[in-house]
């Protein structure tokens, strides 16, 4: 598969692109589009998280489950929406925690590209979804690919932080070398679970404190 992705990521992930499951995944997406299905995010943004964050710059990985399934929301970065799009409820809770944790004023937009530019990989476990059908592409092979991404990052990156929010994300802990990296786990920031351990968990200050200890600087989380 000739996936259009930056050279550093392509070198790391080419073994996955060459496997039969990835060819089957690509063929499925082509068939769905040919059948008139509306797929999010738009094709050029499916791998946007990898374009926005270089391998050498990785400092944090924030794992989401699948892209937003409403019009104009998904742009390839987990939890993020383009500027001008209404801020989703989970991201609003992330902003509440950001304000409580670091005193950052709540932004008036939901675009997290500034985090991505500082080495924060905003990765969804599934990179595509059918419009108005959440989790519709969770069984087509994306999980195999993104599990491989998490493992490859754990093996090849410098010490970094993995933020695993909610039961689904926390299942990925076994892909991470916890002797080298910090894993921050909590409840998911969605309105259904944020009060069960996400709010008050201080993930942003904890990440920065650990990154400083590792000589990795820190992320400017305030947007």
PDB file of C-alpha atoms in Angstrom:
ATOM      1  CA  UNK A   1       0.000   0.000   0.000  1.00  0.00           C
ATOM      2  CA  UNK A   2       1.321   3.451  -0.932  1.00  0.00           C
ATOM      3  CA  UNK A   3      -0.142   5.400   1.965  1.00  0.00           C
ATOM      4  CA  UNK A   4       0.465   9.147   1.760  1.00  0.00           C
ATOM      5  CA  UNK A   5       2.082   9.831   5.125  1.00  0.00           C
ATOM      6  CA  UNK A   6       5.210  11.672   6.258  1.00  0.00           C
ATOM      7  CA  UNK A   7       8.510   9.897   5.636  1.00  0.00           C
ATOM      8  CA  UNK A   8       9.392   9.363   9.308  1.00  0.00           C
ATOM      9  CA  UNK A   9       6.083   7.659  10.077  1.00  0.00           C
ATOM     10  CA  UNK A  10       6.171   5.716   6.825  1.00  0.00           C
ATOM     11  CA  UNK A  11       9.571   4.275   7.735  1.00  0.00           C
ATOM     12  CA  UNK A  12       8.224   3.210  11.135  1.00  0.00           C
ATOM     13  CA  UNK A  13       4.889   1.835   9.945  1.00  0.00           C
ATOM     14  CA  UNK A  14       5.632   0.429   6.470  1.00  0.00           C
ATOM     15  CA  UNK A  15       5.495  -3.183   7.747  1.00  0.00           C
ATOM     16  CA  UNK A  16       1.839  -2.585   8.667  1.00  0.00           C
ATOM     17  CA  UNK A  17       0.993  -1.001   5.318  1.00  0.00           C
ATOM     18  CA  UNK A  18       2.387  -4.105   3.589  1.00  0.00           C
ATOM     19  CA  UNK A  19       0.193  -6.584   5.495  1.00  0.00           C
ATOM     20  CA  UNK A  20      -2.950  -8.156   3.993  1.00  0.00           C
ATOM     21  CA  UNK A  21      -5.271  -6.724   6.666  1.00  0.00           C
ATOM     22  CA  UNK A  22      -4.330  -3.176   5.664  1.00  0.00           C
ATOM     23  CA  UNK A  23      -5.005  -3.883   1.996  1.00  0.00           C
ATOM     24  CA  UNK A  24      -8.402  -5.278   3.002  1.00  0.00           C
ATOM     25  CA  UNK A  25      -9.092  -2.181   5.086  1.00  0.00           C
ATOM     26  CA  UNK A  26      -8.265   0.131   2.188  1.00  0.00           C
ATOM     27  CA  UNK A  27     -10.426  -1.930  -0.163  1.00  0.00           C
ATOM     28  CA  UNK A  28     -13.349  -1.725   2.256  1.00  0.00           C
ATOM     29  CA  UNK A  29     -13.121   2.071   2.396  1.00  0.00           C
ATOM     30  CA  UNK A  30     -13.002   2.296  -1.397  1.00  0.00           C
ATOM     31  CA  UNK A  31     -16.095   0.100  -1.699  1.00  0.00           C
ATOM     32  CA  UNK A  32     -17.991   2.140   0.867  1.00  0.00           C
ATOM     33  CA  UNK A  33     -17.180   5.402  -0.886  1.00  0.00           C
ATOM     34  CA  UNK A  34     -18.090   3.910  -4.266  1.00  0.00           C
ATOM     35  CA  UNK A  35     -21.435   2.908  -2.772  1.00  0.00           C
ATOM     36  CA  UNK A  36     -22.088   6.520  -1.816  1.00  0.00           C
ATOM     37  CA  UNK A  37     -21.363   6.195   1.906  1.00  0.00           C
ATOM     38  CA  UNK A  38     -20.204   9.376   3.638  1.00  0.00           C
ATOM     39  CA  UNK A  39     -16.973   8.688   5.531  1.00  0.00           C
ATOM     40  CA  UNK A  40     -15.349  10.959   8.127  1.00  0.00           C
ATOM     41  CA  UNK A  41     -12.820  12.486   8.242  1.00  0.00           C
ATOM     42  CA  UNK A  42     -12.246  13.488   4.602  1.00  0.00           C
ATOM     43  CA  UNK A  43      -9.674  11.279   2.872  1.00  0.00           C
ATOM     44  CA  UNK A  44      -6.748  13.730   3.042  1.00  0.00           C
ATOM     45  CA  UNK A  45      -7.231  14.035   6.833  1.00  0.00           C
ATOM     46  CA  UNK A  46      -7.400  10.352   7.772  1.00  0.00           C
ATOM     47  CA  UNK A  47      -3.701  10.382   8.727  1.00  0.00           C
ATOM     48  CA  UNK A  48      -3.649  14.008   9.912  1.00  0.00           C
ATOM     49  CA  UNK A  49      -2.395  13.069  13.394  1.00  0.00           C
ATOM     50  CA  UNK A  50       0.766  11.642  11.849  1.00  0.00           C
ATOM     51  CA  UNK A  51       1.289  14.682   9.630  1.00  0.00           C
ATOM     52  CA  UNK A  52       0.924  17.047  12.590  1.00  0.00           C
ATOM     53  CA  UNK A  53       3.370  15.291  14.940  1.00  0.00           C
ATOM     54  CA  UNK A  54       6.837  14.072  13.944  1.00  0.00           C
ATOM     55  CA  UNK A  55       8.155  10.797  15.357  1.00  0.00           C
ATOM     56  CA  UNK A  56      11.254  12.488  16.772  1.00  0.00           C
ATOM     57  CA  UNK A  57       9.119  15.073  18.600  1.00  0.00           C
ATOM     58  CA  UNK A  58       6.724  12.677  20.338  1.00  0.00           C
ATOM     59  CA  UNK A  59       6.145  13.547  23.975  1.00  0.00           C
ATOM     60  CA  UNK A  60       2.518  12.563  24.686  1.00  0.00           C
ATOM     61  CA  UNK A  61      -0.049  10.222  23.114  1.00  0.00           C
ATOM     62  CA  UNK A  62      -3.733  10.855  23.859  1.00  0.00           C
ATOM     63  CA  UNK A  63      -5.876   7.943  22.706  1.00  0.00           C
ATOM     64  CA  UNK A  64      -9.467   8.376  21.559  1.00  0.00           C
ATOM     65  CA  UNK A  65     -11.844   5.692  20.336  1.00  0.00           C
ATOM     66  CA  UNK A  66     -13.138   6.781  16.924  1.00  0.00           C
ATOM     67  CA  UNK A  67     -13.668  10.006  14.971  1.00  0.00           C
ATOM     68  CA  UNK A  68     -16.645  12.280  15.488  1.00  0.00           C
ATOM     69  CA  UNK A  69     -19.456  11.201  13.174  1.00  0.00           C
ATOM     70  CA  UNK A  70     -21.207  14.543  12.601  1.00  0.00           C
ATOM     71  CA  UNK A  71     -20.737  16.902   9.645  1.00  0.00           C
ATOM     72  CA  UNK A  72     -17.569  18.982   9.781  1.00  0.00           C
ATOM     73  CA  UNK A  73     -16.382  17.628  13.131  1.00  0.00           C
ATOM     74  CA  UNK A  74     -13.663  15.068  12.420  1.00  0.00           C
ATOM     75  CA  UNK A  75     -10.337  16.316  11.080  1.00  0.00           C
ATOM     76  CA  UNK A  76      -8.017  13.465  11.994  1.00  0.00           C
ATOM     77  CA  UNK A  77      -7.016  14.462  15.541  1.00  0.00           C
ATOM     78  CA  UNK A  78      -8.592  12.682  18.516  1.00  0.00           C
ATOM     79  CA  UNK A  79     -10.950  14.832  20.628  1.00  0.00           C
ATOM     80  CA  UNK A  80     -10.292  17.832  18.338  1.00  0.00           C
ATOM     81  CA  UNK A  81     -12.642  19.675  15.979  1.00  0.00           C
ATOM     82  CA  UNK A  82     -11.826  22.404  13.437  1.00  0.00           C
ATOM     83  CA  UNK A  83     -12.016  26.002  14.580  1.00  0.00           C
ATOM     84  CA  UNK A  84     -15.581  27.280  14.248  1.00  0.00           C
ATOM     85  CA  UNK A  85     -17.196  23.909  15.014  1.00  0.00           C
ATOM     86  CA  UNK A  86     -19.083  23.571  18.311  1.00  0.00           C
ATOM     87  CA  UNK A  87     -16.925  22.141  21.109  1.00  0.00           C
ATOM     88  CA  UNK A  88     -18.019  18.540  21.868  1.00  0.00           C
ATOM     89  CA  UNK A  89     -18.983  17.602  25.456  1.00  0.00           C
ATOM     90  CA  UNK A  90     -15.907  15.440  26.169  1.00  0.00           C
ATOM     91  CA  UNK A  91     -13.600  18.219  25.047  1.00  0.00           C
ATOM     92  CA  UNK A  92     -15.485  20.710  27.221  1.00  0.00           C
ATOM     93  CA  UNK A  93     -14.702  18.482  30.205  1.00  0.00           C
ATOM     94  CA  UNK A  94     -11.069  18.319  29.130  1.00  0.00           C
ATOM     95  CA  UNK A  95     -11.044  22.119  29.138  1.00  0.00           C
ATOM     96  CA  UNK A  96     -12.616  22.146  32.628  1.00  0.00           C
ATOM     97  CA  UNK A  97      -9.829  19.902  33.871  1.00  0.00           C
ATOM     98  CA  UNK A  98      -7.235  22.003  32.084  1.00  0.00           C
ATOM     99  CA  UNK A  99      -8.518  25.088  33.859  1.00  0.00           C
ATOM    100  CA  UNK A 100      -8.592  23.343  37.244  1.00  0.00           C
ATOM    101  CA  UNK A 101      -5.207  21.695  36.743  1.00  0.00           C
ATOM    102  CA  UNK A 102      -3.148  24.496  35.178  1.00  0.00           C
ATOM    103  CA  UNK A 103      -5.351  27.583  35.388  1.00  0.00           C
ATOM    104  CA  UNK A 104      -5.752  27.759  31.601  1.00  0.00           C
ATOM    105  CA  UNK A 105      -8.738  29.839  30.505  1.00  0.00           C
ATOM    106  CA  UNK A 106     -11.302  27.798  28.564  1.00  0.00           C
ATOM    107  CA  UNK A 107     -10.695  28.281  24.825  1.00  0.00           C
ATOM    108  CA  UNK A 108     -13.529  29.412  22.560  1.00  0.00           C
ATOM    109  CA  UNK A 109     -12.667  26.725  19.991  1.00  0.00           C
ATOM    110  CA  UNK A 110     -12.031  22.983  19.908  1.00  0.00           C
ATOM    111  CA  UNK A 111      -8.980  22.842  17.651  1.00  0.00           C
ATOM    112  CA  UNK A 112      -6.118  20.967  19.341  1.00  0.00           C
ATOM    113  CA  UNK A 113      -3.613  21.407  16.507  1.00  0.00           C
ATOM    114  CA  UNK A 114      -1.394  23.473  18.813  1.00  0.00           C
ATOM    115  CA  UNK A 115      -0.942  20.409  21.023  1.00  0.00           C
ATOM    116  CA  UNK A 116      -0.126  18.229  18.013  1.00  0.00           C
ATOM    117  CA  UNK A 117       2.561  20.685  16.949  1.00  0.00           C
ATOM    118  CA  UNK A 118       4.306  20.197  20.299  1.00  0.00           C
ATOM    119  CA  UNK A 119       4.636  16.427  20.044  1.00  0.00           C
ATOM    120  CA  UNK A 120       1.195  15.355  21.276  1.00  0.00           C
ATOM    121  CA  UNK A 121      -0.054  12.497  19.083  1.00  0.00           C
ATOM    122  CA  UNK A 122      -3.855  12.770  19.036  1.00  0.00           C
ATOM    123  CA  UNK A 123      -4.617   9.220  17.948  1.00  0.00           C
ATOM    124  CA  UNK A 124      -7.984   7.531  17.528  1.00  0.00           C
ATOM    125  CA  UNK A 125      -8.140   3.737  17.696  1.00  0.00           C
ATOM    126  CA  UNK A 126     -10.232   3.841  14.500  1.00  0.00           C
ATOM    127  CA  UNK A 127      -9.218   6.417  11.921  1.00  0.00           C
ATOM    128  CA  UNK A 128     -12.518   6.525  10.020  1.00  0.00           C
ATOM    129  CA  UNK A 129     -16.255   6.300  10.713  1.00  0.00           C
ATOM    130  CA  UNK A 130     -19.430   6.319   8.633  1.00  0.00           C
ATOM    131  CA  UNK A 131     -21.531   9.475   9.021  1.00  0.00           C
ATOM    132  CA  UNK A 132     -24.051   9.265  11.881  1.00  0.00           C
ATOM    133  CA  UNK A 133     -22.896   5.734  12.791  1.00  0.00           C
ATOM    134  CA  UNK A 134     -20.484   5.831  15.752  1.00  0.00           C
ATOM    135  CA  UNK A 135     -18.047   2.919  15.975  1.00  0.00           C
ATOM    136  CA  UNK A 136     -19.143   1.717  12.513  1.00  0.00           C
ATOM    137  CA  UNK A 137     -15.529   1.121  11.416  1.00  0.00           C
ATOM    138  CA  UNK A 138     -14.260  -0.364  14.674  1.00  0.00           C
ATOM    139  CA  UNK A 139     -14.111  -3.868  13.198  1.00  0.00           C
ATOM    140  CA  UNK A 140     -12.518  -3.269   9.799  1.00  0.00           C
ATOM    141  CA  UNK A 141      -8.854  -3.482  10.840  1.00  0.00           C
ATOM    142  CA  UNK A 142      -8.048  -0.074  12.253  1.00  0.00           C
ATOM    143  CA  UNK A 143      -7.527  -1.458  15.758  1.00  0.00           C
ATOM    144  CA  UNK A 144      -4.835  -3.793  14.446  1.00  0.00           C
ATOM    145  CA  UNK A 145      -3.094  -0.839  12.828  1.00  0.00           C
ATOM    146  CA  UNK A 146      -3.345   1.587  15.744  1.00  0.00           C
ATOM    147  CA  UNK A 147      -2.307  -1.090  18.250  1.00  0.00           C
ATOM    148  CA  UNK A 148       0.808  -1.482  16.102  1.00  0.00           C
ATOM    149  CA  UNK A 149       1.302   2.299  16.192  1.00  0.00           C
ATOM    150  CA  UNK A 150       1.127   2.361  19.991  1.00  0.00           C
ATOM    151  CA  UNK A 151       3.568  -0.552  20.277  1.00  0.00           C
ATOM    152  CA  UNK A 152       5.988   0.931  17.720  1.00  0.00           C
ATOM    153  CA  UNK A 153       5.933   4.297  19.472  1.00  0.00           C
ATOM    154  CA  UNK A 154       6.565   2.593  22.818  1.00  0.00           C
ATOM    155  CA  UNK A 155       9.573   0.742  21.402  1.00  0.00           C
ATOM    156  CA  UNK A 156      11.160   3.457  19.269  1.00  0.00           C
ATOM    157  CA  UNK A 157      10.369   6.812  20.875  1.00  0.00           C
ATOM    158  CA  UNK A 158      12.174   8.576  23.672  1.00  0.00           C
ATOM    159  CA  UNK A 159      10.448   8.455  27.099  1.00  0.00           C
ATOM    160  CA  UNK A 160       6.941   9.881  26.733  1.00  0.00           C
ATOM    161  CA  UNK A 161       3.500   9.986  28.335  1.00  0.00           C
ATOM    162  CA  UNK A 162       0.509   7.881  27.290  1.00  0.00           C
ATOM    163  CA  UNK A 163      -2.904   9.193  28.394  1.00  0.00           C
ATOM    164  CA  UNK A 164      -5.478   6.393  28.485  1.00  0.00           C
ATOM    165  CA  UNK A 165      -8.948   7.656  29.383  1.00  0.00           C
ATOM    166  CA  UNK A 166     -11.827   5.213  29.819  1.00  0.00           C
ATOM    167  CA  UNK A 167     -12.052   1.435  29.805  1.00  0.00           C
ATOM    168  CA  UNK A 168     -11.433   1.043  26.090  1.00  0.00           C
ATOM    169  CA  UNK A 169      -8.214   3.085  26.093  1.00  0.00           C
ATOM    170  CA  UNK A 170      -6.955   1.491  29.303  1.00  0.00           C
ATOM    171  CA  UNK A 171      -6.985  -1.924  27.626  1.00  0.00           C
ATOM    172  CA  UNK A 172      -4.050  -0.700  25.533  1.00  0.00           C
ATOM    173  CA  UNK A 173      -1.714  -0.456  28.524  1.00  0.00           C
ATOM    174  CA  UNK A 174      -0.197  -3.861  27.702  1.00  0.00           C
ATOM    175  CA  UNK A 175       1.166  -2.431  24.432  1.00  0.00           C
ATOM    176  CA  UNK A 176       3.316   0.076  26.324  1.00  0.00           C
ATOM    177  CA  UNK A 177       6.697  -0.427  27.994  1.00  0.00           C
ATOM    178  CA  UNK A 178       5.879   1.041  31.403  1.00  0.00           C
ATOM    179  CA  UNK A 179       9.523   0.792  32.483  1.00  0.00           C
ATOM    180  CA  UNK A 180      10.346   3.571  29.982  1.00  0.00           C
ATOM    181  CA  UNK A 181       7.138   5.556  29.672  1.00  0.00           C
ATOM    182  CA  UNK A 182       4.547   7.114  31.988  1.00  0.00           C
ATOM    183  CA  UNK A 183       0.966   5.880  31.610  1.00  0.00           C
ATOM    184  CA  UNK A 184      -1.736   8.162  33.016  1.00  0.00           C
ATOM    185  CA  UNK A 185      -5.082   6.363  33.347  1.00  0.00           C
ATOM    186  CA  UNK A 186      -8.471   7.664  34.415  1.00  0.00           C
ATOM    187  CA  UNK A 187     -12.147   7.648  33.555  1.00  0.00           C
ATOM    188  CA  UNK A 188     -13.147   9.077  30.186  1.00  0.00           C
ATOM    189  CA  UNK A 189     -13.901  12.816  29.952  1.00  0.00           C
ATOM    190  CA  UNK A 190     -17.386  12.186  28.509  1.00  0.00           C
ATOM    191  CA  UNK A 191     -20.320  13.618  30.492  1.00  0.00           C
ATOM    192  CA  UNK A 192     -21.303  10.065  31.487  1.00  0.00           C
ATOM    193  CA  UNK A 193     -18.032   9.324  33.260  1.00  0.00           C
ATOM    194  CA  UNK A 194     -15.997  12.502  33.789  1.00  0.00           C
ATOM    195  CA  UNK A 195     -17.087  12.755  37.443  1.00  0.00           C
ATOM    196  CA  UNK A 196     -15.938   9.178  38.076  1.00  0.00           C
ATOM    197  CA  UNK A 197     -12.252  10.029  38.073  1.00  0.00           C
ATOM    198  CA  UNK A 198     -11.358  12.195  35.096  1.00  0.00           C
ATOM    199  CA  UNK A 199     -12.140  15.545  36.675  1.00  0.00           C
ATOM    200  CA  UNK A 200      -9.519  16.108  39.343  1.00  0.00           C
ATOM    201  CA  UNK A 201      -7.006  13.652  37.853  1.00  0.00           C
ATOM    202  CA  UNK A 202      -4.597  16.465  36.839  1.00  0.00           C
ATOM    203  CA  UNK A 203      -3.211  14.688  33.750  1.00  0.00           C
ATOM    204  CA  UNK A 204      -1.698  17.803  32.201  1.00  0.00           C
ATOM    205  CA  UNK A 205       0.433  18.907  35.152  1.00  0.00           C
ATOM    206  CA  UNK A 206       1.433  15.299  35.876  1.00  0.00           C
ATOM    207  CA  UNK A 207       2.560  14.841  32.284  1.00  0.00           C
ATOM    208  CA  UNK A 208       4.614  18.027  32.335  1.00  0.00           C
ATOM    209  CA  UNK A 209       6.251  17.222  35.678  1.00  0.00           C
ATOM    210  CA  UNK A 210       7.352  13.810  34.399  1.00  0.00           C
ATOM    211  CA  UNK A 211       8.514  15.173  31.029  1.00  0.00           C
ATOM    212  CA  UNK A 212      10.673  17.744  32.838  1.00  0.00           C
ATOM    213  CA  UNK A 213      12.225  14.987  34.935  1.00  0.00           C
ATOM    214  CA  UNK A 214      13.107  13.133  31.727  1.00  0.00           C
ATOM    215  CA  UNK A 215      14.678  16.216  30.160  1.00  0.00           C
ATOM    216  CA  UNK A 216      11.876  16.375  27.568  1.00  0.00           C
ATOM    217  CA  UNK A 217      10.695  19.908  28.365  1.00  0.00           C
ATOM    218  CA  UNK A 218       6.965  20.354  28.743  1.00  0.00           C
ATOM    219  CA  UNK A 219       3.844  20.911  26.676  1.00  0.00           C
ATOM    220  CA  UNK A 220       2.167  24.334  26.665  1.00  0.00           C
ATOM    221  CA  UNK A 221      -1.350  23.006  27.218  1.00  0.00           C
ATOM    222  CA  UNK A 222      -3.090  26.390  27.385  1.00  0.00           C
ATOM    223  CA  UNK A 223      -4.683  27.143  24.030  1.00  0.00           C
TER     224      UNK A 223
END
